[in-house]
Short mmCIF file of C-alpha atoms and ligand atoms in Angstrom, two decimals:
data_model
loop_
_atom_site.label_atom_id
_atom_site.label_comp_id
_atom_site.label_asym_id
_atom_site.label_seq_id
_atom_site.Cartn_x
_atom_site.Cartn_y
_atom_site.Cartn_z
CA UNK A 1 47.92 59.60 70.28
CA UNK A 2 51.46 59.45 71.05
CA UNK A 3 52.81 62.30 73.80
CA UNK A 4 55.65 64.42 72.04
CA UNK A 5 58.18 66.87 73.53
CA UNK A 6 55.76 70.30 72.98
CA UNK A 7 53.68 69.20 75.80
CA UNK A 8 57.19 69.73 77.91
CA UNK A 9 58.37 72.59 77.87
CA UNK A 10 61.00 72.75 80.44
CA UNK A 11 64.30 72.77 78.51
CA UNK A 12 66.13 69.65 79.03
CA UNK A 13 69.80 69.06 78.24
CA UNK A 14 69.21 68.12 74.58
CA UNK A 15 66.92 71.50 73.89
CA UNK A 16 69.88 73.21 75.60
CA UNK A 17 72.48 71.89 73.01
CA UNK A 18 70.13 72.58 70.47
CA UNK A 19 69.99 76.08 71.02
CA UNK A 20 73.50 76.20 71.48
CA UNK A 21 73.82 74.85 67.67
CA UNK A 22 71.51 77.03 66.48
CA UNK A 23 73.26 80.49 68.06
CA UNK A 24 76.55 79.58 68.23
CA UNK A 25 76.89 79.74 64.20
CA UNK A 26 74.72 83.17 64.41
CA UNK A 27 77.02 85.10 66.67
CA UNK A 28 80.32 83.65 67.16
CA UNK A 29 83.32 85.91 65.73
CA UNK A 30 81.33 88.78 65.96
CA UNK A 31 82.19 92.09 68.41
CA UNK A 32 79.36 92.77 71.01
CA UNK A 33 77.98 96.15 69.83
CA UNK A 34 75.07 96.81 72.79
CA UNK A 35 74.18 95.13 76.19
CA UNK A 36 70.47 95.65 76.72
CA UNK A 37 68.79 94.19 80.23
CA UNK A 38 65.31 94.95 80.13
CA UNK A 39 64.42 93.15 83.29
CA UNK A 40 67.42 91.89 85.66
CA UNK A 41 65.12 90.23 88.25
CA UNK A 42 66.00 86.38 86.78
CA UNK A 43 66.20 83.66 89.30
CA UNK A 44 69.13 86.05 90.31
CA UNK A 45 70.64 89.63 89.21
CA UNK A 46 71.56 89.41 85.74
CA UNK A 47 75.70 90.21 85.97
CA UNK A 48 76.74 91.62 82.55
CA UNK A 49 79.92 93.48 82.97
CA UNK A 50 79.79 96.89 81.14
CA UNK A 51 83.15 96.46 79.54
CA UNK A 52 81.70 93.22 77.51
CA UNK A 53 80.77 95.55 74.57
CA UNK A 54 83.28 95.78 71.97
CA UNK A 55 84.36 92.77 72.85
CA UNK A 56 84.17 89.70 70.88
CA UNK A 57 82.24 86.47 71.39
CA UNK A 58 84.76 83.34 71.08
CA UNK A 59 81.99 80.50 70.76
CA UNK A 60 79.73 78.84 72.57
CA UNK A 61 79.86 75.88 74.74
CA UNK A 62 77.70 73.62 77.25
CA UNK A 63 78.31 72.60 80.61
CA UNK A 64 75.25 70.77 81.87
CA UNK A 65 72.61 73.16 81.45
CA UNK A 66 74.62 75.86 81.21
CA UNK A 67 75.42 77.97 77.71
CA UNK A 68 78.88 79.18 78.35
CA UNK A 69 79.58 82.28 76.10
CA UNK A 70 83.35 82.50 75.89
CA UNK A 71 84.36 86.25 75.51
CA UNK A 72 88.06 87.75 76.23
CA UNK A 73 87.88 88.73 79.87
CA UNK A 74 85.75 85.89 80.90
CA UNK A 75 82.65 83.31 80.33
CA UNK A 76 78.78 84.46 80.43
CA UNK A 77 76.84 81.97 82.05
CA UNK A 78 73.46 81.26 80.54
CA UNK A 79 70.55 79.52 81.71
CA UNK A 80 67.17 78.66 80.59
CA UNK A 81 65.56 77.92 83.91
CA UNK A 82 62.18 76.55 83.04
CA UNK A 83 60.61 78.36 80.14
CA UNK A 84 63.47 79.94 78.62
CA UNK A 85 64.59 80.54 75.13
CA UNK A 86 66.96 82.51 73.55
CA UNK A 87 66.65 83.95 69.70
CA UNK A 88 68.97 85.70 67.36
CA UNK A 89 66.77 88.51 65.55
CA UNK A 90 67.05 91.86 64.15
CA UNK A 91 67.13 94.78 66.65
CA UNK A 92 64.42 96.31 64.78
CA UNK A 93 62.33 93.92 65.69
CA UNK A 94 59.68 94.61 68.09
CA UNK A 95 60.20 92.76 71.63
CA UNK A 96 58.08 90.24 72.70
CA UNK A 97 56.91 89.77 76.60
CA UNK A 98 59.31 88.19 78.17
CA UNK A 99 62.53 89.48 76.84
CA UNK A 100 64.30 90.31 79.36
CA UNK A 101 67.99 90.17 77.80
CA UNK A 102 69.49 91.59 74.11
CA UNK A 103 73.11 91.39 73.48
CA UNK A 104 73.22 92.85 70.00
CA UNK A 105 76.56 91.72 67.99
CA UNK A 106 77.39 93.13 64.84
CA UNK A 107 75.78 92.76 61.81
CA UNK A 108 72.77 93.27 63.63
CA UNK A 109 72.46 90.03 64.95
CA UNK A 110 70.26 90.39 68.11
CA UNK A 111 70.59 87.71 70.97
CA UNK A 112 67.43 87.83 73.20
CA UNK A 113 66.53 86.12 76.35
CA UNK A 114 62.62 85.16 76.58
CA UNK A 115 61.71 83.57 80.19
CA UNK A 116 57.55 84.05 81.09
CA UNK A 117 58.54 82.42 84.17
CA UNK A 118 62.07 84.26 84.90
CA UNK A 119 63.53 81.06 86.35
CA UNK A 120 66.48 81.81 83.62
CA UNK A 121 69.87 82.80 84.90
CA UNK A 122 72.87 85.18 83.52
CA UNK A 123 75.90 85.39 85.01
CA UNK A 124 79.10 86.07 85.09
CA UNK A 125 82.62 84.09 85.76
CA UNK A 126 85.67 86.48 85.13
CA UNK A 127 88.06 83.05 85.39
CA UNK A 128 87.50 79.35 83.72
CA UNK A 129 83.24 78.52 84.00
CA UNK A 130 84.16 74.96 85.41
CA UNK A 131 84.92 76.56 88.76
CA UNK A 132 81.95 78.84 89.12
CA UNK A 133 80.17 77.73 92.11
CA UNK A 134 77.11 76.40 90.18
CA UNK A 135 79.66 73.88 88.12
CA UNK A 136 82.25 73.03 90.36
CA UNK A 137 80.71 70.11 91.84
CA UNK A 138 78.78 69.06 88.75
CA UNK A 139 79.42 64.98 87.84
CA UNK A 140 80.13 64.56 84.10
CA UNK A 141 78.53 64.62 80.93
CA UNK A 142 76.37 61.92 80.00
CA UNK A 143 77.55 61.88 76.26
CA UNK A 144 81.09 61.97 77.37
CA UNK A 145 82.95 58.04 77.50
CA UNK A 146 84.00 58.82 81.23
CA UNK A 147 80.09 57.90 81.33
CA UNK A 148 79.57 54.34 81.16
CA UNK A 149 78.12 51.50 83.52
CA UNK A 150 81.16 50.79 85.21
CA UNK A 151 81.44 54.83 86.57
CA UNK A 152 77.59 54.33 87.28
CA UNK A 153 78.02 51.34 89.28
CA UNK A 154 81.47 52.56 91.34
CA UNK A 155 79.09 55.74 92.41
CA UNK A 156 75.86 53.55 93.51
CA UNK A 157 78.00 51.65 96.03
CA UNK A 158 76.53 51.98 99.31
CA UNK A 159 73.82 53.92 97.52
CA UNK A 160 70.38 53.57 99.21
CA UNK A 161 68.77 55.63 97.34
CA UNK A 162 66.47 54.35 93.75
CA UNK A 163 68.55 53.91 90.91
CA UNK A 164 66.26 56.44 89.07
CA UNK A 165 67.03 59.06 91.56
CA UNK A 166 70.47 58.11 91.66
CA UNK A 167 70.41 58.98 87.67
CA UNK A 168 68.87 62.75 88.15
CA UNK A 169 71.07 63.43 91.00
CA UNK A 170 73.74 65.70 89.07
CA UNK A 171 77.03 65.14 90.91
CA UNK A 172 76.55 61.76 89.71
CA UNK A 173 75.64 62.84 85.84
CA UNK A 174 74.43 66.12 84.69
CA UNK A 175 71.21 66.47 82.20
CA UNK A 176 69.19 62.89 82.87
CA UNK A 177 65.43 65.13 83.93
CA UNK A 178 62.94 63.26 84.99
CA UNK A 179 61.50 62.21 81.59
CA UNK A 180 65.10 60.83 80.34
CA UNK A 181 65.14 58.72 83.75
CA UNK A 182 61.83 57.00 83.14
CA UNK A 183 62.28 56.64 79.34
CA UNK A 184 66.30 55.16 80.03
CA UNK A 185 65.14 52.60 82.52
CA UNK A 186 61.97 51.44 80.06
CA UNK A 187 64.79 50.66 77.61
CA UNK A 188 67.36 49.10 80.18
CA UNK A 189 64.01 46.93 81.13
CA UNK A 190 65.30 48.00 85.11
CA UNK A 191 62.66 49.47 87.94
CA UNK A 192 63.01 52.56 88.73
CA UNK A 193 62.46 52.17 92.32
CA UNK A 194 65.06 48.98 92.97
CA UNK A 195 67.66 50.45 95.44
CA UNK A 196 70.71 51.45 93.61
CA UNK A 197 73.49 49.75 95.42
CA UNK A 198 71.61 46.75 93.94
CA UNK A 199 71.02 46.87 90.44
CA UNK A 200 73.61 44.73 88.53
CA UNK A 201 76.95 46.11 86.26
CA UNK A 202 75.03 44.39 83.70
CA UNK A 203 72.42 47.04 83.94
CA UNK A 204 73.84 49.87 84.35
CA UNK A 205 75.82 49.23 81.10
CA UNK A 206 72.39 49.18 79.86
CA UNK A 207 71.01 52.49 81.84
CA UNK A 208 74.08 54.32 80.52
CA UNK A 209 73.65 53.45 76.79
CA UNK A 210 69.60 53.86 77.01
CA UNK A 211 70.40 57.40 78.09
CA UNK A 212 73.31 58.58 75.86
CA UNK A 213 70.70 56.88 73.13
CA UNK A 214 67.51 58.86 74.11
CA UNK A 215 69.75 61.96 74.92
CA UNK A 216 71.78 61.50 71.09
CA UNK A 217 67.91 61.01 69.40
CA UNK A 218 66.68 64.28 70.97
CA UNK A 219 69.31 66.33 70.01
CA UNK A 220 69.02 64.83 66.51
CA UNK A 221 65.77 65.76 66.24
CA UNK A 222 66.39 69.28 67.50
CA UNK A 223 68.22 69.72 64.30
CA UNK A 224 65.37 70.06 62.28
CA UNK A 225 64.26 72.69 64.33
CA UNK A 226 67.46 74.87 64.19
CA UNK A 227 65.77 77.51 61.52
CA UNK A 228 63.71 78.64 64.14
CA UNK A 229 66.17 80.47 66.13
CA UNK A 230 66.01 83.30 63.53
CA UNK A 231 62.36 83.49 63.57
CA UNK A 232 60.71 86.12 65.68
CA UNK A 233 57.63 83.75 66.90
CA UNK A 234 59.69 80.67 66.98
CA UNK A 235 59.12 78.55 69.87
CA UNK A 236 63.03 76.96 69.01
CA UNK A 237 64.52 73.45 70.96
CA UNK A 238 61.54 71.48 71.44
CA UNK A 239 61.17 68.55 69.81
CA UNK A 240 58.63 65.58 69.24
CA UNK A 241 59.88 62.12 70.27
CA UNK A 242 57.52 59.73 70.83
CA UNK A 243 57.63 58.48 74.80
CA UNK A 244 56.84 54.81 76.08
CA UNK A 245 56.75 55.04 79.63
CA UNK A 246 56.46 59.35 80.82
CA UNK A 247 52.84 60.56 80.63
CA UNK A 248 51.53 57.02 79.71
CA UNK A 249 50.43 56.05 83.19
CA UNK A 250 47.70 52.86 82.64
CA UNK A 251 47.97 53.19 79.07
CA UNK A 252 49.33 49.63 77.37
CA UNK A 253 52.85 49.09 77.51
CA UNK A 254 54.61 49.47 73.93
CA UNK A 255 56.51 46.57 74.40
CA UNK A 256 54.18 43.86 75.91
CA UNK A 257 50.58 45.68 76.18
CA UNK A 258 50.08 45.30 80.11
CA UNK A 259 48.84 48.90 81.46
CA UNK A 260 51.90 51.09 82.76
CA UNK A 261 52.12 51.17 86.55
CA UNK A 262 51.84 55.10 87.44
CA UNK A 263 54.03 55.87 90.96
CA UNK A 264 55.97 58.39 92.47
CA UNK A 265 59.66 58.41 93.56
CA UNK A 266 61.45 61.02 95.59
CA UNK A 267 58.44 63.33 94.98
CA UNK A 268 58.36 63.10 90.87
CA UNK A 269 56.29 61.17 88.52
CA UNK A 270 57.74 57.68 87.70
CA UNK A 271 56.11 55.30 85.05
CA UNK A 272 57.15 51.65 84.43
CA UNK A 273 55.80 48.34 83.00
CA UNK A 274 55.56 45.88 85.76
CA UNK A 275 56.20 43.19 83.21
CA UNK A 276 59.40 44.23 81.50
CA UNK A 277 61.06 45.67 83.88
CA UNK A 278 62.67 43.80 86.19
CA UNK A 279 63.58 44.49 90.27
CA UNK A 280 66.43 41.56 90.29
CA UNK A 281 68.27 39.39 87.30
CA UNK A 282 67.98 42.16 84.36
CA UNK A 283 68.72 39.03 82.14
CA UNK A 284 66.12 40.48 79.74
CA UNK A 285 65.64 43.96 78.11
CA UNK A 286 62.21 44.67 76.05
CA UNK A 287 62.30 44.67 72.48
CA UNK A 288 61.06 47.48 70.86
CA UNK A 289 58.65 46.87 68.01
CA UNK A 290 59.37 49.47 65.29
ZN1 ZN B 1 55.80 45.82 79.09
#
């Protein structure tokens, strides 16, 4: 049985951008009517400045992780942490546990933080978000063209580190979790654990389209999902994509049916095929069956 996104439910960049299409539309334009924090003890204080009501919400953008909800004296940082969600409901509507947040904007459009594990973060930056001290030394956006092999390989030189922890290190590119990183390198056919400094322009041409790809797919997927974010009991931004490599540890390989080498690297799980993917050369790149 193939694994699918529901049995991960940290939110990963393209969950993030997939709530941020599914709000955004829900709440943007409208005045802030009521700031509500139910429980401020998030990974820090929640910082909601008391003059935010009547003001209104701009739009939404993403940084990273980060929701970014442009209003006129400054940007409310929002972040899922590792079991967040965030839902736009009626304030009649009873809560649920775990809301600990409701900024209700008019027409009675109620935006509600949910976080079981509180590892979720709102703050606040009174100037432009890209110098708050949790972005201002963020590397760029994988989906953005400043991404590409060539920027990957200038930033591995001298790199000893593994190229896959070279991907989830986020001043060198924001949003590539753990799962991206295995599935990326499966389709760049490169081992995770061959030092970065080493692996070839070649490849990382490779690594950075396999990850803008698997990124683009989830986020596409997500889509379907969107309808959820008005539902009281929805569980919104997770989505099923079928994995070859993460959580497949001795299981046969998709590509060439050898069992999947289980390891780990700089403390997190790391899953490769021995056969198709390579330490040196990278002159081959498995072929997906479909
Ligand atoms: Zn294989």
């Amino acid at each position: 049985m193939p694994l699918n996104w529901r049995n991960f439910t940290l939110p990963e960049l393209p969950e993030v951008e997939t709530t941020r299409l599914g709000i955004e539309p829900l709440v943007t334009g409208r005045a802030l009517e009521s700031i509500k924090v139910r429980n401020a003890a998030l990974r820090w204080p929640v910082e909601i400045p008391p003059d935010l009501r009547g003001q209104t919400l701009a739009g939404v953008t993403r940084r990273a992780k980060y929701l970014l909800a442009h209003f006129e004296t400054g940007v409310l940082l929002i972040h899922l942490g590792m079991s967040g969600n965030l839902r736009v409901v009626s304030s009649t509507q009873p809560y649920l546990k775990h809301d600990h947040v409701e900024l209700t904007f008019a027409g009675d459009r109620a935006l509600r933080l949910n976080d079981p594990r509180r590892f979720g973060s709102v703050l606040w930056s009174e100037t432009n978000a890209d110098g708050h001290w949790l972005l201002d030394r963020l590397g760029p956006e994988p989906l953005d063209d400043e991404f590409d092999g060539d920027y990957l390989k200038r930033q591995a030189r001298h790199r000893r580190v593994a190229v896959k922890t070279l991907l989830m290190d986020s001043h060198i590119v924001v949003g590539v979790g753990n799962i991206y990183a295995n599935e990326a390198l499966f389709l760049a056919g490169v081992r995770p654990g061959v030092r970065a400094s080493r692996v070839t322009l070649a490849a990382y041409q490779r690594i950075a389209l396999a990850i803008k790809g698997v990124l683009q797919r989830a986020i596409e997927m997500g889509g379907t999902t969107l309808r959820d974010f008005v539902k009281q009991d929805g569980n919104p931004g997770y989505f099923k994509q079928s994995l070859n490599v993460y959580g497949r540890e001795g299981l046969p390989c998709r590509v060439c049916g050898a069992p999947l080498t289980g390891t780990r690297l700089a403390n997190r799980a790391t899953v490769y095929c021995k056969n198709c993917q390579k330490t040196q050369g990278f002159a081959q790149q498995p072929v997906l069956k479909s």
